[in-house]
Amino acid sequence: MNNRVLLVDDEVNILLAYRRNLKNFFDVTVADNGPSALEIIKNEEQFAVVVSDFRMPEMDGIEFLNKVKEISPDTIRIILTGFADLQIAIDAINEG
């Protein structure tokens, strides 16, 4: 069973907290932006789950997760954000 999880967020403290809380349960990899996370996905064994922040520089979470879908369609994709906006939630759901 694949227990590999990729966590993507531009806030280093959030990534450290994720890693600290999940490392005993999952094989955790972190990236601080979408482009570097895409490189990791292309160059490593498949991830079971990719969790992304919505608001990041260079590439937002929706755009990033759409690219993940193209590269690794069987990977579960989750977007997390503290930014509460109904239109963003609708866009994220519609984009898949």
mmCIF file of N, CA and C in Angstrom:
data_model
loop_
_atom_site.group_PDB
_atom_site.id
_atom_site.type_symbol
_atom_site.label_atom_id
_atom_site.label_comp_id
_atom_site.label_asym_id
_atom_site.label_seq_id
_atom_site.Cartn_x
_atom_site.Cartn_y
_atom_site.Cartn_z
ATOM 1 N N MET A 1 0.842 -1.189 0.000
ATOM 2 C CA MET A 1 0.000 0.000 0.000
ATOM 3 C C MET A 1 0.883 1.247 0.000
ATOM 4 N N ASN A 2 0.583 2.191 -0.863
ATOM 5 C CA ASN A 2 1.334 3.425 -0.984
ATOM 6 C C ASN A 2 0.895 4.411 0.099
ATOM 7 N N ASN A 3 1.831 4.812 0.942
ATOM 8 C CA ASN A 3 1.506 5.786 1.991
ATOM 9 C C ASN A 3 2.285 7.082 1.793
ATOM 10 N N ARG A 4 2.656 7.354 0.539
ATOM 11 C CA ARG A 4 3.442 8.558 0.239
ATOM 12 C C ARG A 4 2.532 9.768 0.111
ATOM 13 N N VAL A 5 2.898 10.844 0.818
ATOM 14 C CA VAL A 5 2.123 12.076 0.820
ATOM 15 C C VAL A 5 3.058 13.233 0.481
ATOM 16 N N LEU A 6 2.629 14.089 -0.444
ATOM 17 C CA LEU A 6 3.363 15.300 -0.789
ATOM 18 C C LEU A 6 2.556 16.488 -0.292
ATOM 19 N N LEU A 7 3.179 17.322 0.533
ATOM 20 C CA LEU A 7 2.545 18.508 1.098
ATOM 21 C C LEU A 7 3.206 19.736 0.499
ATOM 22 N N VAL A 8 2.386 20.659 -0.028
ATOM 23 C CA VAL A 8 2.919 21.827 -0.724
ATOM 24 C C VAL A 8 2.338 23.099 -0.111
ATOM 25 N N ASP A 9 3.231 23.955 0.373
ATOM 26 C CA ASP A 9 2.811 25.221 0.980
ATOM 27 C C ASP A 9 4.014 26.154 0.973
ATOM 28 N N ASP A 10 3.791 27.429 0.738
ATOM 29 C CA ASP A 10 4.902 28.385 0.727
ATOM 30 C C ASP A 10 5.294 28.843 2.127
ATOM 31 N N GLU A 11 4.535 28.443 3.139
ATOM 32 C CA GLU A 11 4.855 28.773 4.526
ATOM 33 C C GLU A 11 5.654 27.623 5.145
ATOM 34 N N VAL A 12 6.924 27.850 5.390
ATOM 35 C CA VAL A 12 7.812 26.809 5.896
ATOM 36 C C VAL A 12 7.330 26.254 7.231
ATOM 37 N N ASN A 13 6.835 27.102 8.120
ATOM 38 C CA ASN A 13 6.366 26.632 9.431
ATOM 39 C C ASN A 13 5.184 25.676 9.305
ATOM 40 N N ILE A 14 4.340 25.910 8.336
ATOM 41 C CA ILE A 14 3.215 25.004 8.110
ATOM 42 C C ILE A 14 3.728 23.656 7.626
ATOM 43 N N LEU A 15 4.690 23.658 6.703
ATOM 44 C CA LEU A 15 5.271 22.405 6.218
ATOM 45 C C LEU A 15 5.932 21.629 7.356
ATOM 46 N N LEU A 16 6.656 22.333 8.213
ATOM 47 C CA LEU A 16 7.300 21.672 9.352
ATOM 48 C C LEU A 16 6.262 21.059 10.292
ATOM 49 N N ALA A 17 5.158 21.752 10.512
ATOM 50 C CA ALA A 17 4.092 21.224 11.374
ATOM 51 C C ALA A 17 3.443 19.992 10.750
ATOM 52 N N TYR A 18 3.175 20.055 9.450
ATOM 53 C CA TYR A 18 2.632 18.881 8.750
ATOM 54 C C TYR A 18 3.562 17.682 8.932
ATOM 55 N N ARG A 19 4.823 17.899 8.619
ATOM 56 C CA ARG A 19 5.797 16.807 8.695
ATOM 57 C C ARG A 19 5.862 16.223 10.112
ATOM 58 N N ARG A 20 5.937 17.095 11.101
ATOM 59 C CA ARG A 20 6.036 16.660 12.494
ATOM 60 C C ARG A 20 4.820 15.824 12.901
ATOM 61 N N ASN A 21 3.636 16.209 12.465
ATOM 62 C CA ASN A 21 2.410 15.523 12.868
ATOM 63 C C ASN A 21 2.100 14.267 12.054
ATOM 64 N N LEU A 22 2.634 14.168 10.858
ATOM 65 C CA LEU A 22 2.278 13.048 9.986
ATOM 66 C C LEU A 22 3.383 12.016 9.768
ATOM 67 N N LYS A 23 4.606 12.341 10.169
ATOM 68 C CA LYS A 23 5.746 11.484 9.830
ATOM 69 C C LYS A 23 5.658 10.078 10.417
ATOM 70 N N ASN A 24 4.941 9.887 11.504
ATOM 71 C CA ASN A 24 4.814 8.555 12.095
ATOM 72 C C ASN A 24 3.779 7.690 11.384
ATOM 73 N N PHE A 25 3.006 8.308 10.503
ATOM 74 C CA PHE A 25 1.924 7.586 9.829
ATOM 75 C C PHE A 25 2.117 7.468 8.317
ATOM 76 N N PHE A 26 2.858 8.419 7.739
ATOM 77 C CA PHE A 26 3.006 8.476 6.286
ATOM 78 C C PHE A 26 4.449 8.759 5.907
ATOM 79 N N ASP A 27 4.785 8.416 4.680
ATOM 80 C CA ASP A 27 6.061 8.788 4.087
ATOM 81 C C ASP A 27 5.865 10.194 3.521
ATOM 82 N N VAL A 28 6.302 11.201 4.254
ATOM 83 C CA VAL A 28 5.994 12.603 3.955
ATOM 84 C C VAL A 28 7.128 13.272 3.180
ATOM 85 N N THR A 29 6.750 13.939 2.095
ATOM 86 C CA THR A 29 7.654 14.795 1.337
ATOM 87 C C THR A 29 7.017 16.175 1.306
ATOM 88 N N VAL A 30 7.836 17.228 1.372
ATOM 89 C CA VAL A 30 7.295 18.590 1.347
ATOM 90 C C VAL A 30 7.956 19.394 0.233
ATOM 91 N N ALA A 31 7.220 20.403 -0.234
ATOM 92 C CA ALA A 31 7.742 21.346 -1.225
ATOM 93 C C ALA A 31 7.154 22.712 -0.911
ATOM 94 N N ASP A 32 7.942 23.768 -1.160
ATOM 95 C CA ASP A 32 7.477 25.104 -0.803
ATOM 96 C C ASP A 32 6.876 25.893 -1.963
ATOM 97 N N ASN A 33 6.702 25.245 -3.127
ATOM 98 C CA ASN A 33 6.016 25.902 -4.237
ATOM 99 C C ASN A 33 5.592 24.864 -5.271
ATOM 100 N N GLY A 34 4.676 25.266 -6.140
ATOM 101 C CA GLY A 34 4.153 24.356 -7.148
ATOM 102 C C GLY A 34 5.184 23.814 -8.119
ATOM 103 N N PRO A 35 6.013 24.680 -8.729
ATOM 104 C CA PRO A 35 6.992 24.168 -9.691
ATOM 105 C C PRO A 35 7.956 23.135 -9.101
ATOM 106 N N SER A 36 8.446 23.357 -7.889
ATOM 107 C CA SER A 36 9.365 22.369 -7.307
ATOM 108 C C SER A 36 8.615 21.086 -6.950
ATOM 109 N N ALA A 37 7.356 21.200 -6.540
ATOM 110 C CA ALA A 37 6.556 20.011 -6.253
ATOM 111 C C ALA A 37 6.316 19.196 -7.517
ATOM 112 N N LEU A 38 6.093 19.868 -8.647
ATOM 113 C CA LEU A 38 5.906 19.152 -9.909
ATOM 114 C C LEU A 38 7.165 18.380 -10.297
ATOM 115 N N GLU A 39 8.319 18.962 -10.057
ATOM 116 C CA GLU A 39 9.578 18.254 -10.333
ATOM 117 C C GLU A 39 9.705 17.008 -9.463
ATOM 118 N N ILE A 40 9.322 17.136 -8.208
ATOM 119 C CA ILE A 40 9.366 15.986 -7.305
ATOM 120 C C ILE A 40 8.447 14.885 -7.828
ATOM 121 N N ILE A 41 7.246 15.250 -8.239
ATOM 122 C CA ILE A 41 6.272 14.269 -8.733
ATOM 123 C C ILE A 41 6.806 13.571 -9.978
ATOM 124 N N LYS A 42 7.438 14.319 -10.860
ATOM 125 C CA LYS A 42 7.968 13.745 -12.103
ATOM 126 C C LYS A 42 9.137 12.807 -11.853
ATOM 127 N N ASN A 43 9.907 13.057 -10.811
ATOM 128 C CA ASN A 43 11.162 12.332 -10.601
ATOM 129 C C ASN A 43 11.123 11.264 -9.519
ATOM 130 N N GLU A 44 10.015 11.120 -8.820
ATOM 131 C CA GLU A 44 9.953 10.149 -7.729
ATOM 132 C C GLU A 44 8.808 9.169 -7.937
ATOM 133 N N GLU A 45 8.789 8.160 -7.088
ATOM 134 C CA GLU A 45 7.697 7.187 -7.085
ATOM 135 C C GLU A 45 6.378 7.914 -6.835
ATOM 136 N N GLN A 46 5.287 7.369 -7.357
ATOM 137 C CA GLN A 46 3.983 8.008 -7.261
ATOM 138 C C GLN A 46 3.565 8.276 -5.813
ATOM 139 N N PHE A 47 2.885 9.402 -5.614
ATOM 140 C CA PHE A 47 2.322 9.761 -4.311
ATOM 141 C C PHE A 47 0.865 9.319 -4.254
ATOM 142 N N ALA A 48 0.450 8.830 -3.100
ATOM 143 C CA ALA A 48 -0.957 8.468 -2.909
ATOM 144 C C ALA A 48 -1.814 9.733 -2.822
ATOM 145 N N VAL A 49 -1.269 10.760 -2.140
ATOM 146 C CA VAL A 49 -2.015 11.994 -1.891
ATOM 147 C C VAL A 49 -1.093 13.194 -2.059
ATOM 148 N N VAL A 50 -1.620 14.245 -2.677
ATOM 149 C CA VAL A 50 -0.935 15.536 -2.742
ATOM 150 C C VAL A 50 -1.876 16.558 -2.106
ATOM 151 N N VAL A 51 -1.367 17.261 -1.095
ATOM 152 C CA VAL A 51 -2.135 18.297 -0.399
ATOM 153 C C VAL A 51 -1.455 19.628 -0.684
ATOM 154 N N SER A 52 -2.243 20.590 -1.181
ATOM 155 C CA SER A 52 -1.675 21.881 -1.560
ATOM 156 C C SER A 52 -2.428 23.036 -0.905
ATOM 157 N N ASP A 53 -1.664 24.055 -0.557
ATOM 158 C CA ASP A 53 -2.246 25.331 -0.162
ATOM 159 C C ASP A 53 -2.842 25.970 -1.409
ATOM 160 N N PHE A 54 -3.803 26.864 -1.237
ATOM 161 C CA PHE A 54 -4.367 27.563 -2.390
ATOM 162 C C PHE A 54 -3.487 28.741 -2.814
ATOM 163 N N ARG A 55 -3.169 29.600 -1.858
ATOM 164 C CA ARG A 55 -2.440 30.834 -2.180
ATOM 165 C C ARG A 55 -0.940 30.614 -2.077
ATOM 166 N N MET A 56 -0.298 30.554 -3.238
ATOM 167 C CA MET A 56 1.161 30.415 -3.294
ATOM 168 C C MET A 56 1.669 31.280 -4.435
ATOM 169 N N PRO A 57 2.895 31.777 -4.323
ATOM 170 C CA PRO A 57 3.469 32.541 -5.434
ATOM 171 C C PRO A 57 3.774 31.615 -6.609
ATOM 172 N N GLU A 58 3.899 32.171 -7.781
ATOM 173 C CA GLU A 58 4.238 31.477 -9.027
ATOM 174 C C GLU A 58 3.076 30.679 -9.591
ATOM 175 N N MET A 59 2.388 29.911 -8.757
ATOM 176 C CA MET A 59 1.333 29.027 -9.229
ATOM 177 C C MET A 59 0.379 28.784 -8.063
ATOM 178 N N ASP A 60 -0.920 29.090 -8.257
ATOM 179 C CA ASP A 60 -1.847 28.845 -7.147
ATOM 180 C C ASP A 60 -2.181 27.359 -7.048
ATOM 181 N N GLY A 61 -2.862 26.990 -5.984
ATOM 182 C CA GLY A 61 -3.148 25.586 -5.719
ATOM 183 C C GLY A 61 -4.011 24.916 -6.768
ATOM 184 N N ILE A 62 -4.979 25.634 -7.323
ATOM 185 C CA ILE A 62 -5.837 25.048 -8.348
ATOM 186 C C ILE A 62 -5.021 24.729 -9.597
ATOM 187 N N GLU A 63 -4.214 25.674 -10.042
ATOM 188 C CA GLU A 63 -3.368 25.448 -11.213
ATOM 189 C C GLU A 63 -2.396 24.293 -10.959
ATOM 190 N N PHE A 64 -1.789 24.283 -9.785
ATOM 191 C CA PHE A 64 -0.851 23.220 -9.433
ATOM 192 C C PHE A 64 -1.531 21.852 -9.454
ATOM 193 N N LEU A 65 -2.682 21.732 -8.799
ATOM 194 C CA LEU A 65 -3.347 20.435 -8.731
ATOM 195 C C LEU A 65 -3.862 19.980 -10.095
ATOM 196 N N ASN A 66 -4.208 20.910 -10.976
ATOM 197 C CA ASN A 66 -4.563 20.535 -12.352
ATOM 198 C C ASN A 66 -3.376 19.904 -13.063
ATOM 199 N N LYS A 67 -2.186 20.446 -12.852
ATOM 200 C CA LYS A 67 -0.979 19.868 -13.461
ATOM 201 C C LYS A 67 -0.659 18.502 -12.846
ATOM 202 N N VAL A 68 -0.899 18.360 -11.543
ATOM 203 C CA VAL A 68 -0.704 17.062 -10.891
ATOM 204 C C VAL A 68 -1.627 16.029 -11.529
ATOM 205 N N LYS A 69 -2.865 16.426 -11.798
ATOM 206 C CA LYS A 69 -3.839 15.521 -12.417
ATOM 207 C C LYS A 69 -3.345 15.024 -13.766
ATOM 208 N N GLU A 70 -2.701 15.898 -14.541
ATOM 209 C CA GLU A 70 -2.163 15.517 -15.850
ATOM 210 C C GLU A 70 -1.011 14.521 -15.709
ATOM 211 N N ILE A 71 -0.133 14.770 -14.759
ATOM 212 C CA ILE A 71 1.075 13.948 -14.579
ATOM 213 C C ILE A 71 0.763 12.636 -13.866
ATOM 214 N N SER A 72 -0.112 12.705 -12.872
ATOM 215 C CA SER A 72 -0.376 11.556 -12.000
ATOM 216 C C SER A 72 -1.879 11.465 -11.714
ATOM 217 N N PRO A 73 -2.665 11.005 -12.693
ATOM 218 C CA PRO A 73 -4.129 11.044 -12.563
ATOM 219 C C PRO A 73 -4.707 10.203 -11.430
ATOM 220 N N ASP A 74 -3.977 9.210 -10.946
ATOM 221 C CA ASP A 74 -4.501 8.364 -9.875
ATOM 222 C C ASP A 74 -4.220 8.906 -8.478
ATOM 223 N N THR A 75 -3.443 9.964 -8.404
ATOM 224 C CA THR A 75 -3.121 10.566 -7.109
ATOM 225 C C THR A 75 -4.319 11.368 -6.601
ATOM 226 N N ILE A 76 -4.646 11.197 -5.339
ATOM 227 C CA ILE A 76 -5.712 11.984 -4.710
ATOM 228 C C ILE A 76 -5.164 13.396 -4.494
ATOM 229 N N ARG A 77 -5.961 14.392 -4.855
ATOM 230 C CA ARG A 77 -5.544 15.786 -4.761
ATOM 231 C C ARG A 77 -6.458 16.535 -3.805
ATOM 232 N N ILE A 78 -5.841 17.235 -2.841
ATOM 233 C CA ILE A 78 -6.594 17.982 -1.832
ATOM 234 C C ILE A 78 -6.054 19.404 -1.776
ATOM 235 N N ILE A 79 -6.961 20.365 -1.727
ATOM 236 C CA ILE A 79 -6.542 21.756 -1.567
ATOM 237 C C ILE A 79 -7.002 22.240 -0.190
ATOM 238 N N LEU A 80 -6.103 22.917 0.516
ATOM 239 C CA LEU A 80 -6.403 23.495 1.820
ATOM 240 C C LEU A 80 -6.136 24.992 1.752
ATOM 241 N N THR A 81 -6.971 25.752 2.409
ATOM 242 C CA THR A 81 -6.727 27.181 2.456
ATOM 243 C C THR A 81 -7.439 27.805 3.645
ATOM 244 N N GLY A 82 -6.856 28.855 4.162
ATOM 245 C CA GLY A 82 -7.495 29.645 5.195
ATOM 246 C C GLY A 82 -8.236 30.815 4.568
ATOM 247 N N PHE A 83 -8.165 30.918 3.244
ATOM 248 C CA PHE A 83 -8.786 31.999 2.498
ATOM 249 C C PHE A 83 -10.221 31.599 2.171
ATOM 250 N N ALA A 84 -11.172 32.199 2.853
ATOM 251 C CA ALA A 84 -12.572 31.816 2.690
ATOM 252 C C ALA A 84 -13.234 32.665 1.614
ATOM 253 N N ASP A 85 -13.434 32.065 0.463
ATOM 254 C CA ASP A 85 -14.085 32.746 -0.646
ATOM 255 C C ASP A 85 -14.906 31.708 -1.399
ATOM 256 N N LEU A 86 -16.195 31.933 -1.499
ATOM 257 C CA LEU A 86 -17.089 30.968 -2.122
ATOM 258 C C LEU A 86 -16.714 30.702 -3.575
ATOM 259 N N GLN A 87 -16.344 31.726 -4.321
ATOM 260 C CA GLN A 87 -16.008 31.534 -5.732
ATOM 261 C C GLN A 87 -14.774 30.655 -5.889
ATOM 262 N N ILE A 88 -13.793 30.807 -5.009
ATOM 263 C CA ILE A 88 -12.596 29.956 -5.076
ATOM 264 C C ILE A 88 -12.971 28.509 -4.792
ATOM 265 N N ALA A 89 -13.840 28.288 -3.830
ATOM 266 C CA ALA A 89 -14.293 26.921 -3.536
ATOM 267 C C ALA A 89 -15.019 26.324 -4.733
ATOM 268 N N ILE A 90 -15.868 27.105 -5.367
ATOM 269 C CA ILE A 90 -16.587 26.629 -6.558
ATOM 270 C C ILE A 90 -15.612 26.311 -7.689
ATOM 271 N N ASP A 91 -14.640 27.202 -7.910
ATOM 272 C CA ASP A 91 -13.641 26.972 -8.958
ATOM 273 C C ASP A 91 -12.838 25.701 -8.689
ATOM 274 N N ALA A 92 -12.436 25.507 -7.442
ATOM 275 C CA ALA A 92 -11.659 24.322 -7.084
ATOM 276 C C ALA A 92 -12.452 23.049 -7.341
ATOM 277 N N ILE A 93 -13.716 23.046 -6.997
ATOM 278 C CA ILE A 93 -14.547 21.864 -7.235
ATOM 279 C C ILE A 93 -14.762 21.643 -8.725
ATOM 280 N N ASN A 94 -15.048 22.706 -9.466
ATOM 281 C CA ASN A 94 -15.278 22.570 -10.897
ATOM 282 C C ASN A 94 -14.042 22.125 -11.667
ATOM 283 N N GLU A 95 -12.877 22.531 -11.208
ATOM 284 C CA GLU A 95 -11.632 22.138 -11.859
ATOM 285 C C GLU A 95 -11.254 20.710 -11.531
ATOM 286 N N GLY A 96 -11.860 20.148 -10.477
ATOM 287 C CA GLY A 96 -11.619 18.744 -10.118
ATOM 288 C C GLY A 96 -10.409 18.581 -9.258
#
